[in-house]
Amino acid sequence: CSMRQGKWEKKAYGKGFEVSGKTLGIIGFGRIGQAVARIANALGMKVLAYSRSHRPEGETLAAYVDLDTLLSSSDVVSLHCPLFPETENLINAETIAKMKDGAILINTSRGKNVDEQALLDALNSGKLRGAGLDVFADEPATNKALYNHPMVSCTPHIGAATMEAQKRIGAEIVEIIRNF
């Protein structure tokens, strides 16, 4: 942060991006996707959801749509799906082409759900305005061009790195073992 160096570079950060009134498309609408939808609703966003399984409780949080509709209608696309053969490289050159020009992609699910080269190409061409990444195809991340890209905000897979999240994970594991 340049402020730590005593600089006040307000104009260097360009124009902001308000989320209120924007459309958030959530791919994977389980527990985490629904939690994100609650936050997005509170921020005044329209929320669309695409999921392999239609969960009736999610209907109060988002409108369920097909993947193409979600991609073409969303200002921000957020991934919350597990890694299965059918979700590997789910976001690729073809699906990115269906996204709105200037959209933002957020991936906090699994790194291999996104074709990193296709994402990098979309960022470089201006097709996508930015990306937020907490997960990468290889971890620790090796794609320097991607994690050093000026339009990428990234963290080193810390989505569940809180004491509260670790307690929940531990409780879930105990419950799975107990049920087994």
PDB file of C-alpha atoms in Angstrom:
ATOM      1  CA  CYS A   1       0.000   0.000   0.000  1.00  0.00           C
ATOM      2  CA  SER A   2       1.485   3.334  -1.031  1.00  0.00           C
ATOM      3  CA  MET A   3      -0.019   4.978   2.071  1.00  0.00           C
ATOM      4  CA  ARG A   4       2.495   3.063   4.173  1.00  0.00           C
ATOM      5  CA  GLN A   5       5.137   4.996   2.269  1.00  0.00           C
ATOM      6  CA  GLY A   6       3.452   8.304   3.133  1.00  0.00           C
ATOM      7  CA  LYS A   7       1.845   8.703  -0.308  1.00  0.00           C
ATOM      8  CA  TRP A   8      -1.727   9.802  -0.959  1.00  0.00           C
ATOM      9  CA  GLU A   9      -2.324   8.549  -4.521  1.00  0.00           C
ATOM     10  CA  LYS A  10      -6.091   8.846  -4.691  1.00  0.00           C
ATOM     11  CA  LYS A  11      -6.182   9.383  -8.468  1.00  0.00           C
ATOM     12  CA  ALA A  12      -3.914   6.390  -9.158  1.00  0.00           C
ATOM     13  CA  TYR A  13      -6.745   4.045  -8.223  1.00  0.00           C
ATOM     14  CA  GLY A  14      -9.018   5.186 -11.040  1.00  0.00           C
ATOM     15  CA  LYS A  15     -12.776   4.941 -10.969  1.00  0.00           C
ATOM     16  CA  GLY A  16     -14.476   2.726  -8.427  1.00  0.00           C
ATOM     17  CA  PHE A  17     -17.141   0.085  -8.983  1.00  0.00           C
ATOM     18  CA  GLU A  18     -20.308   0.262  -6.867  1.00  0.00           C
ATOM     19  CA  VAL A  19     -21.981  -3.068  -6.260  1.00  0.00           C
ATOM     20  CA  SER A  20     -25.409  -1.699  -5.369  1.00  0.00           C
ATOM     21  CA  GLY A  21     -27.687  -2.169  -8.359  1.00  0.00           C
ATOM     22  CA  LYS A  22     -25.291  -4.604 -10.042  1.00  0.00           C
ATOM     23  CA  THR A  23     -26.001  -8.260 -10.765  1.00  0.00           C
ATOM     24  CA  LEU A  24     -24.058 -10.986  -8.985  1.00  0.00           C
ATOM     25  CA  GLY A  25     -24.085 -14.426 -10.585  1.00  0.00           C
ATOM     26  CA  ILE A  26     -23.270 -17.247  -8.175  1.00  0.00           C
ATOM     27  CA  ILE A  27     -22.180 -20.569  -9.643  1.00  0.00           C
ATOM     28  CA  GLY A  28     -22.667 -23.236  -6.976  1.00  0.00           C
ATOM     29  CA  PHE A  29     -25.522 -22.422  -4.640  1.00  0.00           C
ATOM     30  CA  GLY A  30     -24.862 -24.554  -1.585  1.00  0.00           C
ATOM     31  CA  ARG A  31     -24.202 -23.262   1.919  1.00  0.00           C
ATOM     32  CA  ILE A  32     -21.417 -20.870   0.930  1.00  0.00           C
ATOM     33  CA  GLY A  33     -23.069 -19.623  -2.262  1.00  0.00           C
ATOM     34  CA  GLN A  34     -26.227 -18.875  -0.294  1.00  0.00           C
ATOM     35  CA  ALA A  35     -24.238 -17.036   2.401  1.00  0.00           C
ATOM     36  CA  VAL A  36     -22.682 -14.869  -0.326  1.00  0.00           C
ATOM     37  CA  ALA A  37     -26.179 -14.224  -1.728  1.00  0.00           C
ATOM     38  CA  ARG A  38     -27.366 -12.960   1.667  1.00  0.00           C
ATOM     39  CA  ILE A  39     -24.519 -10.446   1.758  1.00  0.00           C
ATOM     40  CA  ALA A  40     -25.105  -9.402  -1.863  1.00  0.00           C
ATOM     41  CA  ASN A  41     -28.810  -8.871  -1.186  1.00  0.00           C
ATOM     42  CA  ALA A  42     -27.948  -6.698   1.805  1.00  0.00           C
ATOM     43  CA  LEU A  43     -25.696  -4.620  -0.463  1.00  0.00           C
ATOM     44  CA  GLY A  44     -28.537  -4.037  -2.919  1.00  0.00           C
ATOM     45  CA  MET A  45     -27.402  -6.440  -5.619  1.00  0.00           C
ATOM     46  CA  LYS A  46     -29.623  -8.525  -7.878  1.00  0.00           C
ATOM     47  CA  VAL A  47     -28.567 -12.158  -7.400  1.00  0.00           C
ATOM     48  CA  LEU A  48     -28.699 -14.969  -9.957  1.00  0.00           C
ATOM     49  CA  ALA A  49     -27.801 -18.568  -9.146  1.00  0.00           C
ATOM     50  CA  TYR A  50     -26.756 -21.600 -11.151  1.00  0.00           C
ATOM     51  CA  SER A  51     -26.393 -24.947  -9.431  1.00  0.00           C
ATOM     52  CA  ARG A  52     -26.455 -28.664 -10.242  1.00  0.00           C
ATOM     53  CA  SER A  53     -29.080 -29.091  -7.545  1.00  0.00           C
ATOM     54  CA  HIS A  54     -32.005 -26.724  -7.153  1.00  0.00           C
ATOM     55  CA  ARG A  55     -32.461 -25.938  -3.482  1.00  0.00           C
ATOM     56  CA  PRO A  56     -35.913 -24.505  -2.715  1.00  0.00           C
ATOM     57  CA  GLU A  57     -34.567 -22.554   0.276  1.00  0.00           C
ATOM     58  CA  GLY A  58     -32.368 -20.630  -2.164  1.00  0.00           C
ATOM     59  CA  GLU A  59     -35.337 -19.209  -4.066  1.00  0.00           C
ATOM     60  CA  THR A  60     -35.740 -16.426  -1.509  1.00  0.00           C
ATOM     61  CA  LEU A  61     -32.113 -15.383  -2.047  1.00  0.00           C
ATOM     62  CA  ALA A  62     -31.675 -15.559  -5.817  1.00  0.00           C
ATOM     63  CA  ALA A  63     -33.318 -16.290  -9.133  1.00  0.00           C
ATOM     64  CA  TYR A  64     -32.209 -19.671 -10.481  1.00  0.00           C
ATOM     65  CA  VAL A  65     -31.116 -19.413 -14.127  1.00  0.00           C
ATOM     66  CA  ASP A  66     -29.171 -21.493 -16.631  1.00  0.00           C
ATOM     67  CA  LEU A  67     -25.412 -20.976 -16.899  1.00  0.00           C
ATOM     68  CA  ASP A  68     -25.527 -18.980 -20.157  1.00  0.00           C
ATOM     69  CA  THR A  69     -28.082 -16.546 -18.707  1.00  0.00           C
ATOM     70  CA  LEU A  70     -26.019 -16.130 -15.552  1.00  0.00           C
ATOM     71  CA  LEU A  71     -22.837 -15.443 -17.516  1.00  0.00           C
ATOM     72  CA  SER A  72     -24.406 -12.968 -19.938  1.00  0.00           C
ATOM     73  CA  SER A  73     -26.380 -11.087 -17.262  1.00  0.00           C
ATOM     74  CA  SER A  74     -23.889 -10.782 -14.392  1.00  0.00           C
ATOM     75  CA  ASP A  75     -21.607  -7.870 -13.630  1.00  0.00           C
ATOM     76  CA  VAL A  76     -19.763 -10.082 -11.157  1.00  0.00           C
ATOM     77  CA  VAL A  77     -19.521 -13.898 -11.370  1.00  0.00           C
ATOM     78  CA  SER A  78     -18.550 -15.718  -8.181  1.00  0.00           C
ATOM     79  CA  LEU A  79     -17.619 -19.419  -8.117  1.00  0.00           C
ATOM     80  CA  HIS A  80     -18.612 -21.612  -5.175  1.00  0.00           C
ATOM     81  CA  CYS A  81     -18.634 -25.095  -6.683  1.00  0.00           C
ATOM     82  CA  PRO A  82     -16.622 -28.213  -5.903  1.00  0.00           C
ATOM     83  CA  LEU A  83     -14.139 -29.670  -8.359  1.00  0.00           C
ATOM     84  CA  PHE A  84     -15.691 -32.440 -10.433  1.00  0.00           C
ATOM     85  CA  PRO A  85     -14.746 -33.508 -13.966  1.00  0.00           C
ATOM     86  CA  GLU A  86     -17.621 -31.379 -15.270  1.00  0.00           C
ATOM     87  CA  THR A  87     -16.521 -28.284 -13.317  1.00  0.00           C
ATOM     88  CA  GLU A  88     -12.819 -28.463 -14.193  1.00  0.00           C
ATOM     89  CA  ASN A  89     -12.148 -25.434 -16.418  1.00  0.00           C
ATOM     90  CA  LEU A  90     -15.820 -24.514 -16.155  1.00  0.00           C
ATOM     91  CA  ILE A  91     -14.650 -20.952 -16.715  1.00  0.00           C
ATOM     92  CA  ASN A  92     -12.727 -21.109 -19.976  1.00  0.00           C
ATOM     93  CA  ALA A  93     -12.382 -19.084 -23.193  1.00  0.00           C
ATOM     94  CA  GLU A  94     -15.849 -20.176 -24.348  1.00  0.00           C
ATOM     95  CA  THR A  95     -17.663 -19.312 -21.110  1.00  0.00           C
ATOM     96  CA  ILE A  96     -15.718 -16.068 -20.679  1.00  0.00           C
ATOM     97  CA  ALA A  97     -16.822 -15.035 -24.181  1.00  0.00           C
ATOM     98  CA  LYS A  98     -20.427 -15.338 -22.939  1.00  0.00           C
ATOM     99  CA  MET A  99     -19.766 -12.991 -20.011  1.00  0.00           C
ATOM    100  CA  LYS A 100     -20.594  -9.301 -20.065  1.00  0.00           C
ATOM    101  CA  ASP A 101     -17.786  -7.087 -21.289  1.00  0.00           C
ATOM    102  CA  GLY A 102     -16.142  -5.566 -18.229  1.00  0.00           C
ATOM    103  CA  ALA A 103     -17.407  -8.214 -15.810  1.00  0.00           C
ATOM    104  CA  ILE A 104     -15.419  -9.338 -12.781  1.00  0.00           C
ATOM    105  CA  LEU A 105     -14.680 -12.979 -11.928  1.00  0.00           C
ATOM    106  CA  ILE A 106     -14.246 -14.139  -8.340  1.00  0.00           C
ATOM    107  CA  ASN A 107     -12.975 -17.634  -7.567  1.00  0.00           C
ATOM    108  CA  THR A 108     -12.868 -18.796  -3.966  1.00  0.00           C
ATOM    109  CA  SER A 109     -13.847 -22.390  -4.704  1.00  0.00           C
ATOM    110  CA  ARG A 110     -11.263 -24.519  -6.531  1.00  0.00           C
ATOM    111  CA  GLY A 111      -8.404 -23.244  -8.667  1.00  0.00           C
ATOM    112  CA  LYS A 112      -8.914 -25.775 -11.428  1.00  0.00           C
ATOM    113  CA  ASN A 113     -12.488 -24.558 -11.975  1.00  0.00           C
ATOM    114  CA  VAL A 114     -10.899 -21.750 -14.008  1.00  0.00           C
ATOM    115  CA  ASP A 115      -8.679 -22.016 -17.075  1.00  0.00           C
ATOM    116  CA  GLU A 116      -6.019 -19.583 -15.884  1.00  0.00           C
ATOM    117  CA  GLN A 117      -4.678 -18.847 -19.380  1.00  0.00           C
ATOM    118  CA  ALA A 118      -8.166 -17.996 -20.633  1.00  0.00           C
ATOM    119  CA  LEU A 119      -8.650 -15.717 -17.621  1.00  0.00           C
ATOM    120  CA  LEU A 120      -5.318 -14.022 -18.231  1.00  0.00           C
ATOM    121  CA  ASP A 121      -6.181 -13.532 -21.925  1.00  0.00           C
ATOM    122  CA  ALA A 122      -9.545 -12.001 -20.970  1.00  0.00           C
ATOM    123  CA  LEU A 123      -7.894  -9.617 -18.506  1.00  0.00           C
ATOM    124  CA  ASN A 124      -5.240  -8.598 -21.021  1.00  0.00           C
ATOM    125  CA  SER A 125      -7.793  -7.974 -23.765  1.00  0.00           C
ATOM    126  CA  GLY A 126     -10.072  -5.969 -21.489  1.00  0.00           C
ATOM    127  CA  LYS A 127     -12.939  -8.462 -21.846  1.00  0.00           C
ATOM    128  CA  LEU A 128     -12.904  -8.771 -18.052  1.00  0.00           C
ATOM    129  CA  ARG A 129     -12.377  -5.748 -15.832  1.00  0.00           C
ATOM    130  CA  GLY A 130     -10.799  -7.754 -13.018  1.00  0.00           C
ATOM    131  CA  ALA A 131     -10.574 -10.927 -10.987  1.00  0.00           C
ATOM    132  CA  GLY A 132     -10.498 -11.813  -7.316  1.00  0.00           C
ATOM    133  CA  LEU A 133      -8.728 -15.098  -6.639  1.00  0.00           C
ATOM    134  CA  ASP A 134      -8.187 -17.048  -3.434  1.00  0.00           C
ATOM    135  CA  VAL A 135      -7.443 -20.341  -5.190  1.00  0.00           C
ATOM    136  CA  PHE A 136      -5.153 -21.335  -8.044  1.00  0.00           C
ATOM    137  CA  ALA A 137      -4.659 -24.334 -10.331  1.00  0.00           C
ATOM    138  CA  ASP A 138      -1.302 -24.969  -8.631  1.00  0.00           C
ATOM    139  CA  GLU A 139      -0.768 -24.077  -4.995  1.00  0.00           C
ATOM    140  CA  PRO A 140       1.378 -22.385  -4.003  1.00  0.00           C
ATOM    141  CA  ALA A 141       0.508 -20.343  -7.092  1.00  0.00           C
ATOM    142  CA  THR A 142       3.021 -20.593  -9.937  1.00  0.00           C
ATOM    143  CA  ASN A 143       1.284 -18.461 -12.582  1.00  0.00           C
ATOM    144  CA  LYS A 144       3.187 -15.221 -11.946  1.00  0.00           C
ATOM    145  CA  ALA A 145       1.591 -13.455 -14.912  1.00  0.00           C
ATOM    146  CA  LEU A 146      -1.813 -14.038 -13.317  1.00  0.00           C
ATOM    147  CA  TYR A 147      -1.127 -13.245  -9.674  1.00  0.00           C
ATOM    148  CA  ASN A 148       0.985 -10.206 -10.600  1.00  0.00           C
ATOM    149  CA  HIS A 149      -1.606  -8.866 -13.054  1.00  0.00           C
ATOM    150  CA  PRO A 150      -2.673  -5.331 -12.108  1.00  0.00           C
ATOM    151  CA  MET A 151      -6.361  -6.248 -12.471  1.00  0.00           C
ATOM    152  CA  VAL A 152      -6.140  -9.244 -10.115  1.00  0.00           C
ATOM    153  CA  SER A 153      -6.656  -9.097  -6.367  1.00  0.00           C
ATOM    154  CA  CYS A 154      -5.424 -12.318  -4.826  1.00  0.00           C
ATOM    155  CA  THR A 155      -4.906 -14.081  -1.537  1.00  0.00           C
ATOM    156  CA  PRO A 156      -3.096 -17.384  -0.802  1.00  0.00           C
ATOM    157  CA  HIS A 157      -6.103 -19.726  -0.284  1.00  0.00           C
ATOM    158  CA  ILE A 158      -7.116 -18.244   3.051  1.00  0.00           C
ATOM    159  CA  GLY A 159     -10.904 -18.487   2.655  1.00  0.00           C
ATOM    160  CA  ALA A 160     -11.240 -20.732   5.685  1.00  0.00           C
ATOM    161  CA  ALA A 161      -8.296 -19.370   7.643  1.00  0.00           C
ATOM    162  CA  THR A 162     -10.191 -18.064  10.640  1.00  0.00           C
ATOM    163  CA  MET A 163     -10.496 -19.685  14.041  1.00  0.00           C
ATOM    164  CA  GLU A 164     -14.276 -19.812  13.609  1.00  0.00           C
ATOM    165  CA  ALA A 165     -14.058 -21.505  10.210  1.00  0.00           C
ATOM    166  CA  GLN A 166     -11.576 -24.067  11.506  1.00  0.00           C
ATOM    167  CA  LYS A 167     -13.912 -24.924  14.406  1.00  0.00           C
ATOM    168  CA  ARG A 168     -16.819 -25.363  11.958  1.00  0.00           C
ATOM    169  CA  ILE A 169     -14.696 -27.592   9.724  1.00  0.00           C
ATOM    170  CA  GLY A 170     -13.660 -29.692  12.716  1.00  0.00           C
ATOM    171  CA  ALA A 171     -17.287 -30.067  13.810  1.00  0.00           C
ATOM    172  CA  GLU A 172     -18.304 -31.059  10.265  1.00  0.00           C
ATOM    173  CA  ILE A 173     -15.581 -33.730  10.152  1.00  0.00           C
ATOM    174  CA  VAL A 174     -16.685 -35.145  13.506  1.00  0.00           C
ATOM    175  CA  GLU A 175     -20.297 -35.256  12.249  1.00  0.00           C
ATOM    176  CA  ILE A 176     -19.270 -37.036   9.035  1.00  0.00           C
ATOM    177  CA  ILE A 177     -17.302 -39.636  10.994  1.00  0.00           C
ATOM    178  CA  ARG A 178     -20.170 -40.057  13.477  1.00  0.00           C
ATOM    179  CA  ASN A 179     -22.672 -40.588  10.638  1.00  0.00           C
ATOM    180  CA  PHE A 180     -20.349 -43.068   8.938  1.00  0.00           C
TER     181      PHE A 180
END
